[in-house]
Coordinates of C-alpha atoms and ligand atoms in Angstrom, one line a residue:
Chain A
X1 CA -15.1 34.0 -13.9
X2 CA -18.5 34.1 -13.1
X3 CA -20.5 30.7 -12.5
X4 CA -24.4 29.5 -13.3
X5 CA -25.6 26.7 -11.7
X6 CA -28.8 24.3 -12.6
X7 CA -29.1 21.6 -10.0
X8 CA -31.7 19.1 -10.4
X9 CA -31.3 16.7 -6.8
X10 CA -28.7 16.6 -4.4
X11 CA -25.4 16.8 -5.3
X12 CA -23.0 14.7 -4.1
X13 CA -19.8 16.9 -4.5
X14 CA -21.4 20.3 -2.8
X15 CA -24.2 19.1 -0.9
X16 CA -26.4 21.4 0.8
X17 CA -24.5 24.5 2.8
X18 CA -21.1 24.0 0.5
X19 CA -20.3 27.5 0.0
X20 CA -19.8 26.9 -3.8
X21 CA -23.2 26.7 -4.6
X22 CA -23.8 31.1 -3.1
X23 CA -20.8 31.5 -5.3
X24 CA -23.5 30.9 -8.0
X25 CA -24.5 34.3 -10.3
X26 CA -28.6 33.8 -11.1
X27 CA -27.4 35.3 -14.8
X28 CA -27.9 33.1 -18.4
X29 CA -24.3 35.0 -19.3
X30 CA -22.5 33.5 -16.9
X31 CA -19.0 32.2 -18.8
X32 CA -19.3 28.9 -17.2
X33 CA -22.5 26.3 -16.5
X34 CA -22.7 24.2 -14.0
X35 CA -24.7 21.0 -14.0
X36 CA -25.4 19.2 -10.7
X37 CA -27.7 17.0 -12.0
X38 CA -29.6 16.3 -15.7
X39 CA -30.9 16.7 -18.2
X40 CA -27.8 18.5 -19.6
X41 CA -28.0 21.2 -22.2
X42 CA -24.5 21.9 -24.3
X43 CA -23.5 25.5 -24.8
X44 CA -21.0 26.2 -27.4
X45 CA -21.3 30.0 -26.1
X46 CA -19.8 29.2 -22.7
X47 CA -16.3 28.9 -22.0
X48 CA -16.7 25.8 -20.0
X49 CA -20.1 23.7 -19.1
X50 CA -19.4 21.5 -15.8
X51 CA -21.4 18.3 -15.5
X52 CA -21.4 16.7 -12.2
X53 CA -20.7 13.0 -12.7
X54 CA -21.1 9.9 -10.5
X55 CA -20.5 6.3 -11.4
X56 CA -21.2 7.1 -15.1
X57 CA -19.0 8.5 -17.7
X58 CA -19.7 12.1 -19.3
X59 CA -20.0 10.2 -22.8
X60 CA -23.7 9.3 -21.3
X61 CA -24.6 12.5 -21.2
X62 CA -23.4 14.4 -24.1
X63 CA -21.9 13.2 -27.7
X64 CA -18.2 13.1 -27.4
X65 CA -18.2 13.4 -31.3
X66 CA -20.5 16.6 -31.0
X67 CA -18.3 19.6 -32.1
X68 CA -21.1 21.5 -29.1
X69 CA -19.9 19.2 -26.7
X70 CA -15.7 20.4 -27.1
X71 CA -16.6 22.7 -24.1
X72 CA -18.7 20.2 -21.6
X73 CA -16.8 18.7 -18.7
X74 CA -17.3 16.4 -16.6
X75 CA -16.1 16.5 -12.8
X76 CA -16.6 14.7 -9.0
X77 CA -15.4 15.7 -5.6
X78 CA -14.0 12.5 -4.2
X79 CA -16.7 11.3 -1.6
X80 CA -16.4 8.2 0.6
X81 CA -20.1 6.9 0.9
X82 CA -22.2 9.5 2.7
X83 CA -19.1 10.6 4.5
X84 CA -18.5 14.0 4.0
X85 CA -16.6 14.9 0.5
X86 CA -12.4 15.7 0.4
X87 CA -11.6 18.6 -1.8
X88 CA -10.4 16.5 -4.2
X89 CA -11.9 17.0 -7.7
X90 CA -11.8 14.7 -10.7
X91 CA -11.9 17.0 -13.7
X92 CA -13.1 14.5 -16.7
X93 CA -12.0 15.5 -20.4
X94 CA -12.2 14.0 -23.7
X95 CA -9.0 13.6 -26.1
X96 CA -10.9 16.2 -28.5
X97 CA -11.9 18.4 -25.1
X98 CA -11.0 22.4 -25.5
X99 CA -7.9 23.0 -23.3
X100 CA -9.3 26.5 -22.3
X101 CA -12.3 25.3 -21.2
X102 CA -10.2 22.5 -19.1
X103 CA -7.8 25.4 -17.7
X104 CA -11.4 28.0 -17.1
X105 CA -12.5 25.0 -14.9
X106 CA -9.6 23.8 -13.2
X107 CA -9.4 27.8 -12.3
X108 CA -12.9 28.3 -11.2
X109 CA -12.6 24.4 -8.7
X110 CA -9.1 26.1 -7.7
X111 CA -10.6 29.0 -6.6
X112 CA -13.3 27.2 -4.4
X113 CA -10.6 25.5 -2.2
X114 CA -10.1 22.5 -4.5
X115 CA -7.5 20.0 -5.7
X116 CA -8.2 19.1 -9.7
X117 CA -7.4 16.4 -11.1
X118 CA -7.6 16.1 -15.1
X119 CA -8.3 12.5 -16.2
X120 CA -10.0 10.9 -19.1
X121 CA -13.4 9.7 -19.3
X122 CA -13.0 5.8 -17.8
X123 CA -15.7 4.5 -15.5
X124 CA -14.4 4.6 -12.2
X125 CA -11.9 7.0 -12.9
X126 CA -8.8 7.4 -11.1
X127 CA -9.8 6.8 -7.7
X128 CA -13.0 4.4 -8.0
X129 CA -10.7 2.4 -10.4
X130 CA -7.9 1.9 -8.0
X131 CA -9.4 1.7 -4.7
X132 CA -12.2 -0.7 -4.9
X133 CA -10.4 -3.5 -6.1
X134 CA -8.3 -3.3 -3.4
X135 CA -11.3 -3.2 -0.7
X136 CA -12.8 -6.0 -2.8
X137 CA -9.8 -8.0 -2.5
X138 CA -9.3 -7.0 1.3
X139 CA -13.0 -7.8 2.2
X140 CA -12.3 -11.2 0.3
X141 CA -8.9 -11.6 2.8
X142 CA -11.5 -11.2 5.4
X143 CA -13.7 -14.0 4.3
X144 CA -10.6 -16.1 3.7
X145 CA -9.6 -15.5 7.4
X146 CA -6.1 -14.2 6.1
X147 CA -6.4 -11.3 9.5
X148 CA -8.7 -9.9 11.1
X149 CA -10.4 -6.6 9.9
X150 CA -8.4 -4.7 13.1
X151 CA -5.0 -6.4 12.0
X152 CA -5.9 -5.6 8.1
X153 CA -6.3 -1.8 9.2
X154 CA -3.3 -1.4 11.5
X155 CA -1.1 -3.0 9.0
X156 CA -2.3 -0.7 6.1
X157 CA -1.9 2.4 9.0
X158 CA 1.3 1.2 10.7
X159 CA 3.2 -0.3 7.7
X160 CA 2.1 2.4 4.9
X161 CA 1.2 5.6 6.9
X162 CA -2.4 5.0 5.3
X163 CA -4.8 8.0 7.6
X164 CA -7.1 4.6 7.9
X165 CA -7.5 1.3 6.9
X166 CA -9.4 -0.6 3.7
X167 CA -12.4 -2.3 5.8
X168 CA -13.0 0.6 8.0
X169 CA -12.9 2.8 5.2
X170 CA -15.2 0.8 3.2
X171 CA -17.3 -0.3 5.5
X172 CA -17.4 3.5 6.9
X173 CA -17.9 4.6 3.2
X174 CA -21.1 2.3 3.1
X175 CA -20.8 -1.1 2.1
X176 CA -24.4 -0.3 0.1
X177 CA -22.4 2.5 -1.7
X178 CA -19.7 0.1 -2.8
X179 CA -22.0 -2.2 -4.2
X180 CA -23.2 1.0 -6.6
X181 CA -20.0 1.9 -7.4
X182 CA -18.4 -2.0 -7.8
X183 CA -21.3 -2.9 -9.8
X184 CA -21.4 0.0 -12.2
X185 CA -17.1 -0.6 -12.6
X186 CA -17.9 -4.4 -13.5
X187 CA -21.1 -4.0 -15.9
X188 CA -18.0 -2.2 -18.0
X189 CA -14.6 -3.9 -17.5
X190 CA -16.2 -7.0 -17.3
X191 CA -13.5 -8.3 -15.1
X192 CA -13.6 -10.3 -11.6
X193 CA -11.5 -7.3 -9.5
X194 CA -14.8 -5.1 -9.8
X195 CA -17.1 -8.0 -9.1
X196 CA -19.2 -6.5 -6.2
X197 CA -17.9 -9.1 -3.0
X198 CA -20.4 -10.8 -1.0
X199 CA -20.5 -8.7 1.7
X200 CA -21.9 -5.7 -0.3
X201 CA -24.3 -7.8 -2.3
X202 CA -25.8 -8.6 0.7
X203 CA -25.7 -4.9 2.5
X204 CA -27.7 -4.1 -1.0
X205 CA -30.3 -6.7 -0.5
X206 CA -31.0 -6.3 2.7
X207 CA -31.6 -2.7 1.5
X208 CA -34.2 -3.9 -1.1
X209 CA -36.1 -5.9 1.0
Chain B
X1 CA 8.5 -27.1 25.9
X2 CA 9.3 -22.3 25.6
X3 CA 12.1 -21.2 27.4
X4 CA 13.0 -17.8 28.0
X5 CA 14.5 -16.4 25.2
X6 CA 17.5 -14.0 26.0
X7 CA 19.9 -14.5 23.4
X8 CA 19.5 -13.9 19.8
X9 CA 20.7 -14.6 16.4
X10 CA 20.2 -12.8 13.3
X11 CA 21.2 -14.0 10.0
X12 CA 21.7 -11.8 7.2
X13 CA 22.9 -9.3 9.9
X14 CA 25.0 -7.1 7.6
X15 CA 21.8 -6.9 5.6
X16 CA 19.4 -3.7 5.3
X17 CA 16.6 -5.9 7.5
X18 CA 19.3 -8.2 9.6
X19 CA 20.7 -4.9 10.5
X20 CA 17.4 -3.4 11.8
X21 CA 16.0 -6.6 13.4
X22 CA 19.6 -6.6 15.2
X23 CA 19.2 -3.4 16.5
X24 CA 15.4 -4.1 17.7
X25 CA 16.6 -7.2 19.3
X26 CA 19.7 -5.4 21.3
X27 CA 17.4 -2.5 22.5
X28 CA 15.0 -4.4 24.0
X29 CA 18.2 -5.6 26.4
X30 CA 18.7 -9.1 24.2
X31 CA 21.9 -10.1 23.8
X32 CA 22.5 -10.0 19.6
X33 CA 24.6 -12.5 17.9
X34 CA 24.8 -11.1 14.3
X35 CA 25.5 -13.7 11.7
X36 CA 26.5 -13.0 8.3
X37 CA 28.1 -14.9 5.7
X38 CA 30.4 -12.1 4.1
X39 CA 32.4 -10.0 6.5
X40 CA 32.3 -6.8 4.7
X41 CA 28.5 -5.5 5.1
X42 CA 28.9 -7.0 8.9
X43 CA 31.1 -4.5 10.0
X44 CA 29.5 -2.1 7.9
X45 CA 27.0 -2.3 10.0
X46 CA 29.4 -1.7 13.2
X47 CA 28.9 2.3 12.4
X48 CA 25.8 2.1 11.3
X49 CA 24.6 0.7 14.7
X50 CA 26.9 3.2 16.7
X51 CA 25.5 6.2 15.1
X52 CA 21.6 4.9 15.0
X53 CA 22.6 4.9 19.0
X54 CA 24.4 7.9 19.1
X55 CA 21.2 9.8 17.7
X56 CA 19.1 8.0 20.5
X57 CA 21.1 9.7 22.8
X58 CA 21.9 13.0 21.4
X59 CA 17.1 13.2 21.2
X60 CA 17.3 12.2 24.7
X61 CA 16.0 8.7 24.5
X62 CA 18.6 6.9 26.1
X63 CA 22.0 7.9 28.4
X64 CA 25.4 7.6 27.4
X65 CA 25.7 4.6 29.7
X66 CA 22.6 3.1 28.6
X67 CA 24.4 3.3 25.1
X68 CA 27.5 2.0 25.6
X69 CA 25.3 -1.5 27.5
X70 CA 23.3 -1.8 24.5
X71 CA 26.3 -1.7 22.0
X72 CA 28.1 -4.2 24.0
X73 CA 25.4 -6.7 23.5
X74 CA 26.4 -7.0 19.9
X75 CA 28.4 -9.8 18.8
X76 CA 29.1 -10.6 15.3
X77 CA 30.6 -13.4 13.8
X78 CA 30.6 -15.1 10.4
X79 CA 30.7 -18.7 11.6
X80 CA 27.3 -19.8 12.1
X81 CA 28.0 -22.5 15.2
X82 CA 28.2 -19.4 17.0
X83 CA 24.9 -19.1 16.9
X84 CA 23.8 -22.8 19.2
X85 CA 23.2 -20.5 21.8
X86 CA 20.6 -18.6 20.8
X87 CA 16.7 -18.9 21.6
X88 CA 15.7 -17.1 19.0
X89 CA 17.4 -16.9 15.4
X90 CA 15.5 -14.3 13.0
X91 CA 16.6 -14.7 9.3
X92 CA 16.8 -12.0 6.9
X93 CA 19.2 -13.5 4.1
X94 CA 18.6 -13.5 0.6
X95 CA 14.8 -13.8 -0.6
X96 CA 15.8 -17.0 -2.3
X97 CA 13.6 -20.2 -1.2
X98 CA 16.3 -22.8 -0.9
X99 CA 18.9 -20.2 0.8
X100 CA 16.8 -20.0 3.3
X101 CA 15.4 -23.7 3.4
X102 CA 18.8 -24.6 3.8
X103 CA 19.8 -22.5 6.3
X104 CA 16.8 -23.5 8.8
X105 CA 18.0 -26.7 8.0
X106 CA 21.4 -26.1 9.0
X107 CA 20.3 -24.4 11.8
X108 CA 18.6 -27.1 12.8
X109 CA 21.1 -29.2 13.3
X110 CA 23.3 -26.6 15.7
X111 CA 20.9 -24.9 17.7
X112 CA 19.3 -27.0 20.9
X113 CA 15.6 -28.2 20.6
X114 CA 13.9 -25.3 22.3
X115 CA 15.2 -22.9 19.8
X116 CA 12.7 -21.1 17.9
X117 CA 13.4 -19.8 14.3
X118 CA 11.7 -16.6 12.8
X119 CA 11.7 -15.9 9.0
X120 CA 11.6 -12.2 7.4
X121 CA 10.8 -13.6 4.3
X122 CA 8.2 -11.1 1.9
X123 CA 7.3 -13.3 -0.3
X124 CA 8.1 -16.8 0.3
X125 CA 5.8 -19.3 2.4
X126 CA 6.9 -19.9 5.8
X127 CA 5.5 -23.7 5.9
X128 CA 8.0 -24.1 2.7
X129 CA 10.8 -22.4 4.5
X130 CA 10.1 -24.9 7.2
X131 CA 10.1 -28.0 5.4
X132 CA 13.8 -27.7 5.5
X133 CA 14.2 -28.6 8.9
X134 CA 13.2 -31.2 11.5
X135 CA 11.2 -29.0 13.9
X136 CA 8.7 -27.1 11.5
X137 CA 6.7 -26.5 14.7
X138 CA 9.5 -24.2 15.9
X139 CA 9.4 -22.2 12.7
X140 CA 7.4 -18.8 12.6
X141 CA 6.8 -16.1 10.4
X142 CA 8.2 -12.2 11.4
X143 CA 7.7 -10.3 8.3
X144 CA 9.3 -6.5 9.9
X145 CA 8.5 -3.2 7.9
X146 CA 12.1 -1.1 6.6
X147 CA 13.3 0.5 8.5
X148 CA 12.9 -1.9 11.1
X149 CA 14.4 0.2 14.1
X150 CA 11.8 2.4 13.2
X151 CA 8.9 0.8 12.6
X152 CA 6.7 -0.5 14.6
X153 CA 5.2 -3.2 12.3
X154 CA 5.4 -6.6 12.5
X155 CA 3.3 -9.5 10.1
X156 CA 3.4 -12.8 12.0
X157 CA 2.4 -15.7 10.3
X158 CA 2.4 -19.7 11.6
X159 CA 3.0 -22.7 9.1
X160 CA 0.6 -25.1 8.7
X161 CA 2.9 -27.0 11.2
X162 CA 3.4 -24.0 13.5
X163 CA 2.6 -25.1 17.3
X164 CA 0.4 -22.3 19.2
X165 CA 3.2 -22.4 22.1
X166 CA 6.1 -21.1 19.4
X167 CA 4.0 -18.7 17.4
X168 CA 3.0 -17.5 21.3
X169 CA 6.7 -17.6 22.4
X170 CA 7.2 -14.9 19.0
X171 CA 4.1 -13.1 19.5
X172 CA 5.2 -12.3 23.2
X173 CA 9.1 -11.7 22.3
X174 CA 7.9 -9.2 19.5
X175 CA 5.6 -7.5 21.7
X176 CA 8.4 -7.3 24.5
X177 CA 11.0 -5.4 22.0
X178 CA 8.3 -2.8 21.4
X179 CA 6.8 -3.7 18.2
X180 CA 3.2 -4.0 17.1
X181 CA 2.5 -7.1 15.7
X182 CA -0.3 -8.5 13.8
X183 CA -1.3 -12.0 13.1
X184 CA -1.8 -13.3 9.7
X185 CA -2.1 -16.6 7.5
X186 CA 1.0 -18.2 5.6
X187 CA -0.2 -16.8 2.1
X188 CA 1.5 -15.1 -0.4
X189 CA 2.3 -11.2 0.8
X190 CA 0.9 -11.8 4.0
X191 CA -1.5 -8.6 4.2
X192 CA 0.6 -5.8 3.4
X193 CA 2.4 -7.0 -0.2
X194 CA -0.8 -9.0 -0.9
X195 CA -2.7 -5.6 -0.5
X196 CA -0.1 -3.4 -1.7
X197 CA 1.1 -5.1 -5.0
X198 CA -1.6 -5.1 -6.9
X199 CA -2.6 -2.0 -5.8
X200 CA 0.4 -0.7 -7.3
X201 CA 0.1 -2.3 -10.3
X202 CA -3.2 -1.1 -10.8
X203 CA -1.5 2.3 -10.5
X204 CA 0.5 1.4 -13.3
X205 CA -2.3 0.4 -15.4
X206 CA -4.2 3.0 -15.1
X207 CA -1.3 5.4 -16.9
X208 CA -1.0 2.5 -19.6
X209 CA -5.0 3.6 -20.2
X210 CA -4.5 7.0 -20.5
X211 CA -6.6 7.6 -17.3
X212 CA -4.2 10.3 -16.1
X213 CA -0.8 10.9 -15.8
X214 CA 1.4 9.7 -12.6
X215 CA 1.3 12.9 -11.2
X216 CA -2.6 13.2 -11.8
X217 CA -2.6 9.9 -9.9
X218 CA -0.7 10.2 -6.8
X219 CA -2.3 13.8 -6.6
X220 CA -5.7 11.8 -6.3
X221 CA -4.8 9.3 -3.8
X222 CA -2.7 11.6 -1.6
X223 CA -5.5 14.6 -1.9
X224 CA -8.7 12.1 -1.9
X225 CA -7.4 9.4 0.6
X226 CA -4.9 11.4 3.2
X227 CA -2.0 9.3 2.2
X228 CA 1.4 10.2 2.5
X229 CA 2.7 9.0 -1.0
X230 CA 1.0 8.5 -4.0
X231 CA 1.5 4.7 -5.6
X232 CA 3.9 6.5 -8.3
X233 CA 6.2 8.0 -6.0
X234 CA 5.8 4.4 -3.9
X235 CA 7.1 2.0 -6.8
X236 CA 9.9 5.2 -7.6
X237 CA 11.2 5.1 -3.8
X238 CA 10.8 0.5 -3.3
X239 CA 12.2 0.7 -7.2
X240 CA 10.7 -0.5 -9.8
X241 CA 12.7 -3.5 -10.3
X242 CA 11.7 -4.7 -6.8
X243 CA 8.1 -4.3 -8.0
X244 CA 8.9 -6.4 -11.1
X245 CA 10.2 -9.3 -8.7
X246 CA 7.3 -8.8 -6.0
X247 CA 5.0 -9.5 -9.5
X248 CA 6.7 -12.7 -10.0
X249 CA 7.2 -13.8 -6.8
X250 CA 3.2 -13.3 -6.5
X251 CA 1.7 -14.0 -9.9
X252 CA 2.5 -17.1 -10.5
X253 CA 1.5 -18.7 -6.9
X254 CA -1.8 -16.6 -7.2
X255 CA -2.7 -16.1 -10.5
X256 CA -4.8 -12.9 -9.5
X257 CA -4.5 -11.0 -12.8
X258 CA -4.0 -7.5 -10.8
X259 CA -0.5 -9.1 -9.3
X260 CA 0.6 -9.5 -13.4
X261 CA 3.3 -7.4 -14.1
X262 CA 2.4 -4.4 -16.0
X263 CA 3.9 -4.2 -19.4
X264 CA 4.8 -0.7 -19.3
X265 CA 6.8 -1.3 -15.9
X266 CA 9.0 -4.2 -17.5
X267 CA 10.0 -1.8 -20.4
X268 CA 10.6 1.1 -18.2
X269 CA 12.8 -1.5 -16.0
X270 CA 14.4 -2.7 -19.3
X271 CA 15.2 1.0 -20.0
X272 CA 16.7 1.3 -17.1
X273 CA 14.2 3.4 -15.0
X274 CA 14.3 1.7 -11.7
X275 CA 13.2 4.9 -9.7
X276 CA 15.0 7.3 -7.0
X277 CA 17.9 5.0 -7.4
X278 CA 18.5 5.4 -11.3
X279 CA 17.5 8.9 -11.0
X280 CA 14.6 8.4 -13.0
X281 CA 11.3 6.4 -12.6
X282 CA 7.2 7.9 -12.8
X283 CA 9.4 11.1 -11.7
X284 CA 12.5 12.4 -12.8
X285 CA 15.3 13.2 -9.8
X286 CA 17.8 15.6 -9.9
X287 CA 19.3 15.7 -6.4
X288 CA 16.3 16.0 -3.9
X289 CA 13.9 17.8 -6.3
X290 CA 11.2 15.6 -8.4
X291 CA 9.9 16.4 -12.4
X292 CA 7.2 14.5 -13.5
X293 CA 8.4 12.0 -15.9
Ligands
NAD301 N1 14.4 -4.7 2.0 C1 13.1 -4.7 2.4 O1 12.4 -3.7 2.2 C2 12.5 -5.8 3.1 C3 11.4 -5.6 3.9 C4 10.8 -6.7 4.6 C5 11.4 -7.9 4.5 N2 12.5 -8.1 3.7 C6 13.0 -9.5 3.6 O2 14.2 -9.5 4.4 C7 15.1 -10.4 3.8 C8 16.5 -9.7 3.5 O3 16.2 -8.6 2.7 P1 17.3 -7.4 2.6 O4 16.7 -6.4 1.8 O5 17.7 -7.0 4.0 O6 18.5 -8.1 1.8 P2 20.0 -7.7 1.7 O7 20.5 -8.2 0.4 O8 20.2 -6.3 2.1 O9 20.7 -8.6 2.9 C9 20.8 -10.0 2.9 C10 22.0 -10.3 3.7 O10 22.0 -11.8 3.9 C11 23.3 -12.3 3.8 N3 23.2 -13.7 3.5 C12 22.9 -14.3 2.3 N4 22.8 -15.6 2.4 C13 23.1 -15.9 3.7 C14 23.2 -17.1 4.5 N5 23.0 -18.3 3.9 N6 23.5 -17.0 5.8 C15 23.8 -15.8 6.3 N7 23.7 -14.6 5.7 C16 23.4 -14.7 4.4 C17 24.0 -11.4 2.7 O11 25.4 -11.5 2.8 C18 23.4 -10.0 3.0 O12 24.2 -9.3 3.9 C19 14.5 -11.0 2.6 O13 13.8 -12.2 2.9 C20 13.5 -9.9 2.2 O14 12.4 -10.4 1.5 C21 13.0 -7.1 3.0

């Protein structure tokens, strides 16, 4: 299925060089439209329009209640900070979402060397949602003294098989980034496991100053 | 005053830890004094040990001979004086607080002074587990990972009344056996469970809001993160009865809202989904394959 793309910035999922992006067909009859960036225009015509999303939900950008918006998507390539991005994408849907326009994009992500995940459209959400509470809480072990970072990390490797550990990987990931991410999560659920921790208010102040 | 520590006891020894911690303890070239109050799972663990051996030898890791010295320094035993001449006693009994209050205490009282006492416990505090007996200074954390032959992993944890000479004494005797350990406060999970737990039951949560599916989920963490197993196919394998009690072992010491069990994992438990065990958790088994639930 041929692909159209209308970027407006850099994306975070194929960033510069990402071979996606020369997949690209310069042609408005392309079956599917993909956004990497706003504004965003809804297309009943197309089988699928792809809206690349970060913290936000795809509700923000078009009407789930829209009978145009049945065929709009919203997806992220799983991206730790500025390190570069797994080939994990999360494929966002609403419950009212056309199934053929969830399969024509799960194809077209597929066939660009991707994993997709379908999920619904929850700040955060599958991975965001689960993993940074658990770096909050582990960066709060820290200032508790429970371990060192090193001993936090090797247990997470040695114990569970983890590739790395929660600090490194957070703090490797950007401790700035998490701050965006924890503070975007807690503006919505409201609840203290997405409160941004100290550490990464303060790597986001110093930033301001 | 540390003295050398060459012999050791393990209690619980016909246990799935006791029986790793034995075999961790007799490799190293300790002799092993395994302790069990039953009879049955101790000499269970008779073949158990001879084969886990018999594979060393059969990859090359060790010589026939070097087999049959390590098996001999084995002993087990159900009576529990046997055990006053150990420097070391590990316990892996039951995860109950005043079993293994008691024990310590009863240990106490046979064991000589310089005897130090390690607790597997997950869950439980090690200062509470120490207030059983009259030497809390000789009592140390040594939370090992299952399998414990096999992994490397070790959580030590001193009580508030831990002496830096005994928590030393276990550090050194851990790292002389092979392991890897890593030091941590006397709180509730240590780091792995206190990390882990929750984690999990986030997992959970975020099928009870419709985020995705448990396939969808592990799918993310294993394709996103590198891991090995999803937090589904985690909680199916540890069985989700076990991650009922870890939530009320933790929850109500902690009160972190994340460490609350789920609702939807106490009806599954109540249904009688406890995971790879029951045949049927997140993930339906049917001999080794796995069907999304
Ligand atoms: N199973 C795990 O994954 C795991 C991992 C790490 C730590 N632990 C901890 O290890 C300990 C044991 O767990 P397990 O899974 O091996 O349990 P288990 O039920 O397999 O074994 C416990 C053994 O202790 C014996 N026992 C009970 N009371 C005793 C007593 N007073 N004196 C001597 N023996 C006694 C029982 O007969 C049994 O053989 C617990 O504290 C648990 O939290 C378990």
């Amino acid at each position: 299925m041929r692909y159209s793309i209308r970027q407006n910035g850099e994306s975070r999922s194929f960033p510069l060089g990402e071979s996606f992006l020369d997949g690209a067909v310069v042609d408005a009859t392309a079956e599917i439209a993909v956004y990497l960036g706003s504004p965003v225009v809804a297309d009943a015509g197309k089988t699928a329009v792809l809206v690349e999303l970060h913290t936000e939900c795809l509700a923000q950008h078009v009407d789930e209640a829209a009978p145009d918006s049945r065929n709009v998507l919203g997806f992220a390539r799983y991206r730790n900070g500025a390190l570069p991005p797994s080939n994990l994408v999360e494929l966002v849907r609403f419950p009212s979402s056309n199934d053929g326009a969830v399969e024509a994009a799960k194809a077209l992500l597929e066939t660009a060397g991707m994993t997709v995940v379908v999920c619904a459209d929850q700040p955060g959400r599958i991975l965001d949602r689960l993993l940074r509470p658990k770096y909050n809480a582990a960066l709060r072990f820290l200032e508790e003294g429970l371990a060192t970072a090193k001993d936090m990390d090797t247990t997470c490797k040695l114990g569970l098989g983890y590739p790395d550990g929660p600090i490194e990987r957070v703090v490797n990931g950007g401790l700035r980034h998490h701050y965006d991410v924890t503070k975007a999560l807690f503006e919505t659920y409201g609840t203290a496991a997405y409160a941004p921790p100290r550490q990464a208010v303060a790597a986001a102040r110093r930033k301001e100053q | 005053m540390t003295q050398k520590i060459q012999t050791v006891g393990v209690c619980g020894a016909g246990g799935t830890m006791g029986a790793g911690i034995a075999i961790v303890a007799a490799r190293a070239g300790y002799s092993v004094i395994c302790y069990d109050t039953v009879e049955a799972p101790l000499m269970k663990t008779v073949k158990q040990t001879e084969a886990f051996f018999q594979k060393s030898v059969e990859r090359g890791k060790m010589s026939t001979a070097e087999r049959d010295a390590v098996l001999a320094r084995f002993d087990r035993t159900t009576d529990i004086g046997a055990l006053a001449k150990c420097d070391l006693v590990i316990e892996a009994v039951f995860e109950n607080l005043e079993v293994k209050r008691k024990l310590i205490g009863r240990l106490d009282e046979i064991c000589p002074p310089h005897t130090i006492f390690g607790s597997n416990t997950s869950t439980l505090s090690i200062t509470e587990i120490a207030s059983g007996c009259s030497r809390p200074e000789r009592v140390v954390g040594m939370h090992f990972c299952l399998p414990a032959q096999l992994m490397k992993l070790v959580e030590m944890s001193p009580g508030i009344l831990t002496s830096e000479a005994t928590f030393q004494a276990a550090w050194d005797w851990t790292v002389g056996c092979g392991q890897i350990p890593v030091k941590t406060q006397d709180k509730p999970g240590f780091i792995l469970n206190a990390l882990l737990v929750p984690f999990n039951n986030d997992a959970i949560r975020a099928i009870e809001a419709g985020v995705a599916d448990a396939a969808g989920i592990d799918t993310a963490i294993k394709a996103g993160l590198g891991y090995k197993m999803g937090p589904l196919e985690l909680i199916d394998l540890i069985g989700l009865d076990t991650q009922v009690r870890l939530c009320e072992a933790f929850y109500p010491i902690t009160f972190d809202p994340r460490a609350a069990c789920p609702p939807l994992l106490r009806r599954m438990v109540a249904a009688g989904l406890l995971g790879r065990k029951s045949g049927r958790g997140f993930y339906s088994y049917a001999g080794n394959a796995m069907f999304g639930a």
